[in-house]
XYZ file of C-alpha atoms in Angstrom:
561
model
C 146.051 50.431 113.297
C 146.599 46.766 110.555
C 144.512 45.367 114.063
C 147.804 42.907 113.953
C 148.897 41.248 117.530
C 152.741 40.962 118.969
C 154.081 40.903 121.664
C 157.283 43.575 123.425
C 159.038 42.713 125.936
C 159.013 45.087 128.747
C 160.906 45.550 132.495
C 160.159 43.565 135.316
C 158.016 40.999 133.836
C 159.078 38.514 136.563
C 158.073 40.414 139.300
C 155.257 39.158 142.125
C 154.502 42.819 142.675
C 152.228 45.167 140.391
C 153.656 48.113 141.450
C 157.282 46.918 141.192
C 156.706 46.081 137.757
C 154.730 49.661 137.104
C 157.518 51.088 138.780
C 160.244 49.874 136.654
C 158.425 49.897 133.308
C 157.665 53.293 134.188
C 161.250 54.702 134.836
C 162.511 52.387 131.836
C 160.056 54.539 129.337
C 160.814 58.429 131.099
C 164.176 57.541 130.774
C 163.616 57.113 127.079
C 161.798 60.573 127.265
C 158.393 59.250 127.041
C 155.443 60.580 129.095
C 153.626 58.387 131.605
C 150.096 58.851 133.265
C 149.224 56.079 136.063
C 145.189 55.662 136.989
C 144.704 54.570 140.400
C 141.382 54.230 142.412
C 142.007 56.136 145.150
C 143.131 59.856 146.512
C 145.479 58.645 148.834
C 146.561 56.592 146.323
C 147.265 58.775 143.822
C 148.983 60.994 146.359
C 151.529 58.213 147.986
C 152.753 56.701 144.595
C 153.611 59.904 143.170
C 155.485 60.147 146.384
C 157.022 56.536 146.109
C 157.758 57.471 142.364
C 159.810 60.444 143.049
C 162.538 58.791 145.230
C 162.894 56.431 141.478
C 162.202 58.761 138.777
C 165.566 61.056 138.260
C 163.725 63.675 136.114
C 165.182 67.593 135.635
C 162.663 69.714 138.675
C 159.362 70.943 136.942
C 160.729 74.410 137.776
C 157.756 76.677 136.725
C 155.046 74.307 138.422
C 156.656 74.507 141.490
C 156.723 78.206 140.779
C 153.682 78.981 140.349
C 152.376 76.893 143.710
C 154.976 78.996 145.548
C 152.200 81.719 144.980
C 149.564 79.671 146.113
C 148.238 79.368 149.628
C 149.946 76.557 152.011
C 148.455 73.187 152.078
C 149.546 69.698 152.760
C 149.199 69.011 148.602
C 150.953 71.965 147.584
C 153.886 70.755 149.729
C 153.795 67.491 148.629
C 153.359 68.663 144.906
C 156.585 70.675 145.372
C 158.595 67.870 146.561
C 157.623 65.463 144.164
C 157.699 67.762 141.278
C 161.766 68.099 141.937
C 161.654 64.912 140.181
C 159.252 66.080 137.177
C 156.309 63.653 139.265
C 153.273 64.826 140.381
C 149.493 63.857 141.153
C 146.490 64.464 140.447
C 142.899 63.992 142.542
C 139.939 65.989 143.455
C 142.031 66.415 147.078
C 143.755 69.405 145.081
C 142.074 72.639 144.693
C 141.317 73.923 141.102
C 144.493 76.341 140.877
C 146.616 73.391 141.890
C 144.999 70.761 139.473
C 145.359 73.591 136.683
C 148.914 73.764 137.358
C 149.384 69.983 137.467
C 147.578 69.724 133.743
C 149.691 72.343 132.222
C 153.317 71.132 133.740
C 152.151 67.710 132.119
C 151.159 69.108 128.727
C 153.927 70.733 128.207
C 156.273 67.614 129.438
C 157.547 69.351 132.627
C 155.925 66.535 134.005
C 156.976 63.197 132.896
C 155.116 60.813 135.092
C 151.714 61.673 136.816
C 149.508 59.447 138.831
C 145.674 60.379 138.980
C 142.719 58.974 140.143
C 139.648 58.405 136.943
C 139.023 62.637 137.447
C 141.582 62.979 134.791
C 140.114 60.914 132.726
C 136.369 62.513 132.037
C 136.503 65.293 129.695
C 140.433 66.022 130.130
C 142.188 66.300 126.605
C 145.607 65.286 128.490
C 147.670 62.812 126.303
C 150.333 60.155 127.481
C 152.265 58.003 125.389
C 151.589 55.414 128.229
C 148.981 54.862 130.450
C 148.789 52.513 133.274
C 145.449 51.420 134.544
C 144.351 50.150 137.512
C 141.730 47.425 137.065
C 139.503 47.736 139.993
C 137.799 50.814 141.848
C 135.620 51.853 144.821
C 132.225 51.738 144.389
C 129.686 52.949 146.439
C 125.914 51.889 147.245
C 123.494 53.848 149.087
C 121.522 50.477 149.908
C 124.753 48.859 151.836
C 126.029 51.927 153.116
C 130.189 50.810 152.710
C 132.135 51.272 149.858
C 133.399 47.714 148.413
C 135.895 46.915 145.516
C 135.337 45.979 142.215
C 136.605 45.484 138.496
C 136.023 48.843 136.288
C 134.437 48.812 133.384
C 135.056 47.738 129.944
C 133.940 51.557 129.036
C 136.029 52.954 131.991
C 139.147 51.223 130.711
C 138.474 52.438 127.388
C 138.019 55.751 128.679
C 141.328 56.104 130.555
C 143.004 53.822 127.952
C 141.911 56.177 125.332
C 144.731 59.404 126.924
C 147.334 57.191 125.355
C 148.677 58.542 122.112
C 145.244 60.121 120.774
C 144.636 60.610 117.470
C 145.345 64.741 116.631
C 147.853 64.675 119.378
C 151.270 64.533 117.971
C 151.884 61.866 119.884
C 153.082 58.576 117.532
C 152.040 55.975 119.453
C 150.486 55.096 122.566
C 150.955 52.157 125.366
C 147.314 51.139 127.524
C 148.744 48.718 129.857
C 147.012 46.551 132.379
C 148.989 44.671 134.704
C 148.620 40.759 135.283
C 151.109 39.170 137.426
C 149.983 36.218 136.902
C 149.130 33.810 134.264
C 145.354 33.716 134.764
C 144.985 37.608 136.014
C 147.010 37.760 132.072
C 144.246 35.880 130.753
C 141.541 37.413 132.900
C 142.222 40.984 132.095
C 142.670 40.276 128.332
C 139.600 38.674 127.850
C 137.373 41.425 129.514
C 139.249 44.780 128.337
C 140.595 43.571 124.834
C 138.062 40.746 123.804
C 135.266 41.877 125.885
C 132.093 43.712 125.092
C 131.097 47.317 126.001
C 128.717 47.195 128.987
C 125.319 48.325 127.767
C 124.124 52.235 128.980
C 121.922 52.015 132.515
C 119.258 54.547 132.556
C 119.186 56.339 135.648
C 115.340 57.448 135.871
C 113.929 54.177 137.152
C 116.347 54.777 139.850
C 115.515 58.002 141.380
C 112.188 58.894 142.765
C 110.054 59.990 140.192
C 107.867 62.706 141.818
C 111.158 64.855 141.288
C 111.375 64.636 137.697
C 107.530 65.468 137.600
C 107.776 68.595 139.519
C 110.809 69.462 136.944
C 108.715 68.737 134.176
C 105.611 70.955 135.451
C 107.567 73.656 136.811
C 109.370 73.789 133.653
C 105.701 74.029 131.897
C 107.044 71.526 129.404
C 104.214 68.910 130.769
C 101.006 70.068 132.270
C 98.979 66.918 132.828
C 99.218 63.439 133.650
C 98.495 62.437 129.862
C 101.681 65.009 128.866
C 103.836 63.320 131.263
C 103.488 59.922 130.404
C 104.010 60.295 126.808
C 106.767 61.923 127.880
C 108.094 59.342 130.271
C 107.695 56.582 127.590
C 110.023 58.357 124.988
C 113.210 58.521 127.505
C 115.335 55.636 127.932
C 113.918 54.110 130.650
C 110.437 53.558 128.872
C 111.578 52.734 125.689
C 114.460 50.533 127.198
C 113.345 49.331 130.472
C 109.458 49.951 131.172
C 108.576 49.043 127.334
C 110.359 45.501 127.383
C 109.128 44.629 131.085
C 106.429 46.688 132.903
C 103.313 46.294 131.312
C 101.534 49.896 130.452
C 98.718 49.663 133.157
C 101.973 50.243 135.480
C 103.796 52.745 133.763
C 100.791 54.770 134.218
C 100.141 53.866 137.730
C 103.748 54.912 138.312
C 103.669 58.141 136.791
C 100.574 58.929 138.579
C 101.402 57.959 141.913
C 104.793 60.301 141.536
C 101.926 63.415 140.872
C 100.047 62.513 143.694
C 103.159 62.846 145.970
C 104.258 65.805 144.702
C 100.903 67.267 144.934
C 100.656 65.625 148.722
C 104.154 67.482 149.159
C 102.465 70.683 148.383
C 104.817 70.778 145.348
C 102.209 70.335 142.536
C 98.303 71.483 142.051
C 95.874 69.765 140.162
C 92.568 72.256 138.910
C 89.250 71.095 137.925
C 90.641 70.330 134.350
C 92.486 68.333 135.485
C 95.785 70.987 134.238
C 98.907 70.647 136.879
C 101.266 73.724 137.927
C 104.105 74.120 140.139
C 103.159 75.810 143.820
C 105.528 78.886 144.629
C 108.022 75.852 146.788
C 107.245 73.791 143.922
C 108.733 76.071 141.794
C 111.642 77.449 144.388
C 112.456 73.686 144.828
C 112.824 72.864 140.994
C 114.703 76.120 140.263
C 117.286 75.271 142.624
C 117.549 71.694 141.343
C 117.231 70.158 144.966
C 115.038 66.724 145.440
C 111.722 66.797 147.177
C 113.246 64.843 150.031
C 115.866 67.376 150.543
C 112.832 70.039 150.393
C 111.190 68.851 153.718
C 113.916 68.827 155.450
C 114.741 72.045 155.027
C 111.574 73.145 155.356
C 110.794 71.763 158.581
C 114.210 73.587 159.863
C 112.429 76.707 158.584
C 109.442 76.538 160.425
C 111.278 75.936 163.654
C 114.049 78.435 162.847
C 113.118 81.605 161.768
C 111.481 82.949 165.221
C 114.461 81.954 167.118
C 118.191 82.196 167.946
C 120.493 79.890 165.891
C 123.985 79.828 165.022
C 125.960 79.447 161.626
C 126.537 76.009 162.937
C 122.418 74.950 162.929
C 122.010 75.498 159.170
C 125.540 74.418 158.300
C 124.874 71.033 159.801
C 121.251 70.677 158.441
C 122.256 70.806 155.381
C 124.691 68.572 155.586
C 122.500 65.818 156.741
C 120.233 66.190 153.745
C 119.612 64.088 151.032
C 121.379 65.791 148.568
C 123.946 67.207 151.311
C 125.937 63.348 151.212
C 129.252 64.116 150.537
C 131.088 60.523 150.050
C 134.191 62.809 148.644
C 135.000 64.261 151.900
C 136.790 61.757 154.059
C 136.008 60.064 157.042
C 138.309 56.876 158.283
C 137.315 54.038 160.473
C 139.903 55.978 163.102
C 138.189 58.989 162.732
C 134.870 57.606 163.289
C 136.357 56.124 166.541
C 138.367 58.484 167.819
C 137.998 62.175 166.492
C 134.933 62.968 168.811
C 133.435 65.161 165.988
C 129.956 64.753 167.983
C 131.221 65.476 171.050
C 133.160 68.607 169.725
C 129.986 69.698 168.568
C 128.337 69.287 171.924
C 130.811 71.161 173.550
C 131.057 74.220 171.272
C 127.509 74.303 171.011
C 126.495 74.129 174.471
C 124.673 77.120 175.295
C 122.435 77.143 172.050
C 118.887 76.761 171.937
C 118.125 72.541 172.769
C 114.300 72.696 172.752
C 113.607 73.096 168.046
C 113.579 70.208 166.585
C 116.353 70.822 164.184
C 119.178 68.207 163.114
C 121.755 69.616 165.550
C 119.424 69.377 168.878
C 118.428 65.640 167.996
C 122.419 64.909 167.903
C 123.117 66.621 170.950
C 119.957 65.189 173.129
C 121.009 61.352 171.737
C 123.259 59.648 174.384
C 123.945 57.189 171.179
C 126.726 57.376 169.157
C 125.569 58.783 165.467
C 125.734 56.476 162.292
C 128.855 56.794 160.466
C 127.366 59.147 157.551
C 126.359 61.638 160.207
C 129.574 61.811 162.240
C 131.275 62.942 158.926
C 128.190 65.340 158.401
C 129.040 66.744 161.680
C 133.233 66.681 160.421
C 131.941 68.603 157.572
C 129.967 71.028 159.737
C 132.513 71.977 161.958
C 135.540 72.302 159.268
C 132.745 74.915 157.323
C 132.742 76.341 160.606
C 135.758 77.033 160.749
C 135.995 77.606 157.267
C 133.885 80.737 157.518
C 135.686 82.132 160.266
C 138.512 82.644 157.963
C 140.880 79.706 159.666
C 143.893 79.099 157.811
C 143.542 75.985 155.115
C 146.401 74.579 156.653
C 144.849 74.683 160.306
C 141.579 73.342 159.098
C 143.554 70.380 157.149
C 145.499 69.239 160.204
C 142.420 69.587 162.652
C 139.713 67.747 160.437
C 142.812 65.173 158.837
C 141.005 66.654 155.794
C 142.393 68.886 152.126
C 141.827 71.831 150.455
C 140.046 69.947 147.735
C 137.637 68.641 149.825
C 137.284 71.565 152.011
C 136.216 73.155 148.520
C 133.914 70.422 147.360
C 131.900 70.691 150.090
C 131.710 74.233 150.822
C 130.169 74.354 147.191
C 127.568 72.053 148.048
C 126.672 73.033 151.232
C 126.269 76.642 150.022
C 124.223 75.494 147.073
C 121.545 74.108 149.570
C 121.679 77.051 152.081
C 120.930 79.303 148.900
C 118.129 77.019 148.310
C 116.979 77.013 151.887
C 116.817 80.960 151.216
C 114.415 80.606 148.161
C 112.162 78.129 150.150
C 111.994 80.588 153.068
C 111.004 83.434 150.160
C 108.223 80.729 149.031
C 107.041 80.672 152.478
C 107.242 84.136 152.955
C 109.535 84.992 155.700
C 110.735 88.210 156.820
C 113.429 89.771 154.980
C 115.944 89.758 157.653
C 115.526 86.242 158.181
C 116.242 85.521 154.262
C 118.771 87.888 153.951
C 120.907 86.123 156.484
C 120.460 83.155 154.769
C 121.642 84.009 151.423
C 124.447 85.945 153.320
C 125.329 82.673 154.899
C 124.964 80.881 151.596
C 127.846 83.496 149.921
C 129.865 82.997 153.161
C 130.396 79.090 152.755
C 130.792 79.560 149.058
C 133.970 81.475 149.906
C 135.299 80.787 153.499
C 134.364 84.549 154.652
C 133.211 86.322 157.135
C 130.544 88.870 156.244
C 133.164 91.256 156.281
C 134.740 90.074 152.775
C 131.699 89.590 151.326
C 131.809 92.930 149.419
C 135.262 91.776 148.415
C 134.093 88.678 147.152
C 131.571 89.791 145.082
C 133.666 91.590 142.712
C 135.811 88.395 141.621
C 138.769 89.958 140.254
C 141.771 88.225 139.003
C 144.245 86.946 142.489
C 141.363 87.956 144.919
C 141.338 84.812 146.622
C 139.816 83.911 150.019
C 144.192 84.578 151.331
C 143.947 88.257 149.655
C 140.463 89.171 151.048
C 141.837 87.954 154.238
C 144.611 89.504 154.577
C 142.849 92.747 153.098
C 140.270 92.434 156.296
C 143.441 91.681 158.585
C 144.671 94.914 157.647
C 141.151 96.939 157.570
C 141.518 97.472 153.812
C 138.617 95.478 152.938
C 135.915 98.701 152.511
C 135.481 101.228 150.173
C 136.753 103.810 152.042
C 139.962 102.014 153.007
C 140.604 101.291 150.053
C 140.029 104.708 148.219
C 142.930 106.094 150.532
C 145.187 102.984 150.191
C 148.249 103.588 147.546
C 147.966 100.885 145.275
C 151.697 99.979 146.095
C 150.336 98.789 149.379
C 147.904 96.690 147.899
C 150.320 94.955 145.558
C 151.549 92.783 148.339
C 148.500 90.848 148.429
C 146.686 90.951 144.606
C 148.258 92.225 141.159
C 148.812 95.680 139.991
C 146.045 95.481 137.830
C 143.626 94.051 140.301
C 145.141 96.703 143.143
C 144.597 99.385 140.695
C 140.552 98.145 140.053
C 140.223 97.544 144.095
C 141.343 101.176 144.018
C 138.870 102.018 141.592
C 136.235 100.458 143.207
C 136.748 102.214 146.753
C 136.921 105.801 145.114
C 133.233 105.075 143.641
C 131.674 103.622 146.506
C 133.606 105.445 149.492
C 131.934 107.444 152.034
C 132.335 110.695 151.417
C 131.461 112.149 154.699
C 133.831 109.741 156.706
C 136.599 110.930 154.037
C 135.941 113.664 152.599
C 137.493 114.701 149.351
C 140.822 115.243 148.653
C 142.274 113.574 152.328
C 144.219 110.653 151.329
C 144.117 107.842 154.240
C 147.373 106.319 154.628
C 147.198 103.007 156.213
C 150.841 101.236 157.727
C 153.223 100.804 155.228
C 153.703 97.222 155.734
C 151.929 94.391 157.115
C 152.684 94.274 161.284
C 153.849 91.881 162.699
C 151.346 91.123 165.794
C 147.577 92.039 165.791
C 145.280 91.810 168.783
C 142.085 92.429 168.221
C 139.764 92.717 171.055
C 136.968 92.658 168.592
C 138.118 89.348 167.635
C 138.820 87.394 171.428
C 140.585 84.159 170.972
C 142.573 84.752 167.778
C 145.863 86.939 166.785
C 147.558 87.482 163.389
C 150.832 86.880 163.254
C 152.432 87.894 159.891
C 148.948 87.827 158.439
C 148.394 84.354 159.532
C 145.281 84.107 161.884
C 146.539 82.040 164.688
C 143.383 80.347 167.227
C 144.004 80.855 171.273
C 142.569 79.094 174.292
C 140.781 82.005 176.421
C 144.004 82.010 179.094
C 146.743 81.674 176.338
C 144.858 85.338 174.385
C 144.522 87.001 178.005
C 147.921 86.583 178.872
């Protein structure tokens, strides 16, 4: 902390390679018992080096990691965790689901882990220490106005940010390595002059670049501004007007600005305006800014209403619609240039949607009536679509990853999103006043994609007790112990196989106080099969069998015969 320079000499200096000479640097410094954390700017990334790493780093297994995932359901990360975690290595990306990140962070705290490669998630609001810390120094960024992702050098405050995990202050840690690679002499140079010498990029306010009508209806639905006066002298106070509009928009068009956002929120039918001249949020108005959805994202869905709720539509319909929103974009969830080419997502969708309704004017029609090929960001809105499809018809994770060349993190990511706009697409449809059945199947849909259930597990669901995942509620339904009833005459033993004693024992608990009494009356104990079977057809279920609790998909001949 003297703010002194030297210099250390460190392994494979002489390298042409950058990750040869992370590589050895990397194995010189776990041999020496010191923990390493790698940034890299991609999933995949993160994923294959920690791979790569593992066949060089000669580290005793991460034993209770690899534990602990044993009891998690199988995906393509939690095998690849286990393998690399023989080796104490492991990775980190939003491509895991939360248990498996959780068990990543902890096997690294406690030094299990030696080496872990991540992509920048790790580095926003993680307290996870390193005593070094290689960083990549580019990333992917993203613009909605070009429509491709592109490279480009992070930022000073992004280096500083992932730089900062090594040897923090508090930590216990005595000293910590940030180490940017330059294999060259002039990459040397470049890099130290704009991460060590450099200045902090200033802050970017986001306001002046999001429509403002949706930070008005926010602000009147909220009743913190209720006229035009209110909202500009609120508008000038935030950092856009005292940063941005104050230094070069003169005040004649801050005003105009603000005022043309309230007239097309009012045009909307988002906003009123009395005879004083007061504002106040309509009944969508204040549906749309309680849900936290953008005006844009509002039409849409409420033009699918108006053509939806007198006819037949499937899970699909909404599913899709909302993933072609505004606020539905989901650049996390991938989509390749192969994919794009060669997955047919549209034309799956044609086919397995070929006896719907083609006449509304809904999202999923105009796809299927186009004889052109959709833009890239709606073939992987239809991807998205049909893995939630499947998703909510309680396929296996595994299945769904090797059909849709897609993970469980993902999977996750978008279900959340997706539901959060069907549950909004409920409150609009209670603005508009719809009939109850309609909005009750929404909201039931909304819960479904939030968990990957059928309707069946919903009850389950709701109770969120400790190890009832989406696998236990399964395999609960698989068994017909998913209702009250079932489960008042189930021994807890039986339930063990699936949840905890303790949560068996509240499941139990549960089904005594809601059971039907007449269907069992009291003091007849059900008894359901002592273990799980083996083979289940259903013929409620056509085109599906459980095998060992494992729902396996069949083509129509393959389930007759």
């Amino acid at each position: 902390n003297e703010y002194s320079q030297a210099e250390e000499p460190l392994a494979g200096a002489h390298s042409d390679s950058s990750w040869e000479i992370l590589t050895d640097n990397l194995c010189a410094f776990v041999e020496r018992g010191e923990s390493c954390l790698v940034f890299v700017k991609a999933k995949h990334e993160a994923r294959r080096g920690a791979e790569l790493l593992a066949g060089r780093v000669h580290e005793p297994a991460a034993e209770k990691a690899i534990e602990a995932l044993r009891k998690l359901e199988i995906t393509h990360c939690r095998d690849s965790l286990m393998d690399t975690l023989s080796t104490g290595v492991a990775f980190h990306s939003a491509d895991l689901s939360g248990e498996e990140r959780r068990i990543v962070e902890e096997a690294f705290r406690s030094g299990e882990v030696k080496a872990l490669i991540s992509t920048s998630t790790l580095a926003v609001g993680m307290n996870l220490p390193a005593q070094n810390v290689f960083i990549a120094a580019d990333k992917w960024m993203y613009d909605n106005r070009f429509g491709m992702p592109w490279k480009t050098p992070i930022l000073r405050s992004e280096y500083e940010n992932m730089g900062g995990r090594a040897g923090r202050y508090g930590s216990g840690i005595p000293f910590g390595r940030s180490i940017l690679i330059g294999v060259t002499p002039y990459d040397e140079t470049t890099l130290w002059r704009r991460y060590v010498d450099g200045e902090r990029e200033k802050v970017e306010p986001r306001l002046a670049k999001e429509p403002l009508e949706n930070h008005v209806l926010r602000l009147v639905a909220s009743r913190s501004c209720l006229t035009e006066e209110e909202l500009h002298a609120f508008f000038e106070k935030t950092l856009t007007g005292t940063w941005i509009w104050a230094e070069s928009v003169p005040l004649e068009e801050t005003e105009f600005r603000v005022r043309a956002a309230i007239n097309r929120a009012i045009d909307t039918g988002m906003i009123t305006r009395d005879g004083s001249e007061r504002l106040g949020a309509t009944p969508l108005g204040q549906a749309v800014a309680s849900k936290g959805i953008s005006i844009a994202t509002a039409q849409e869905l409420s033009h699918w209403l108006h053509e939806s709720e007198t006819r037949i539509w499937s899970d699909l319909d909404l599913i899709l619609a909302a993933a072609l929103t505004a606020d539905g974009r989901m650049l996390q969830v991938t989509l390749t240039s192969r994919e794009y080419d060669r997955a047919d997502y549209p034309g799956v969708l044609k086919r397995i949607t070929l006896d719907e309704d083609s006449e509304a004017d809904v999202p999923l029609n105009r796809l299927r009536n186009s004889s052109l090929m959709p833009f890239f960001e709606e073939v992987r809105a239809i991807k998205i679509a049909l893995f939630l499809s499947d998703w909510i018809d309680e396929s296996s994770i595994y299945d769904i990853e090797e059909k849709y060349h897609t993970l469980l993190g993902q999977i996750v990511s978008a279900a959340e999103q997706v539901s959060w706009i069907i549950d909004a697409t409920a409150a609009l449809a209670t603005a508009f006043g719809a009939q109850d059945d309609f909005i009750n199947r929404l909201t039931r849909l909304a819960e479904r994609v939030q968990h990957g259930l059928r309707d069946e597990g919903l009850a389950l669901a709701r109770l969120r007790l400790p190890g009832l995942d989406r696998g236990a509620i399964i395999a609960l339904e698989t068994n017909d112990l998913h209702t009250p009833s079932a489960l008042a005459g189930a021994p807890t033993h039986l339930l063990d196989q699936w949840v905890p004693a303790a949560t068996a024992h509240e499941l139990k608990s549960w089904g005594l106080r809601n059971h039907d009494d007449k269907e069992h009356p009291p003091g007849r104990e059900v008894h359901p099969p002592p273990s799980l079977p083996v083979l289940v057809v259903d013929d409620r279920r056509p085109n599906e069998i459980v095998v060992e609790g494992k729902r396996v998909k069949l083509q129509d001949k393959q389930y007759r015969l």
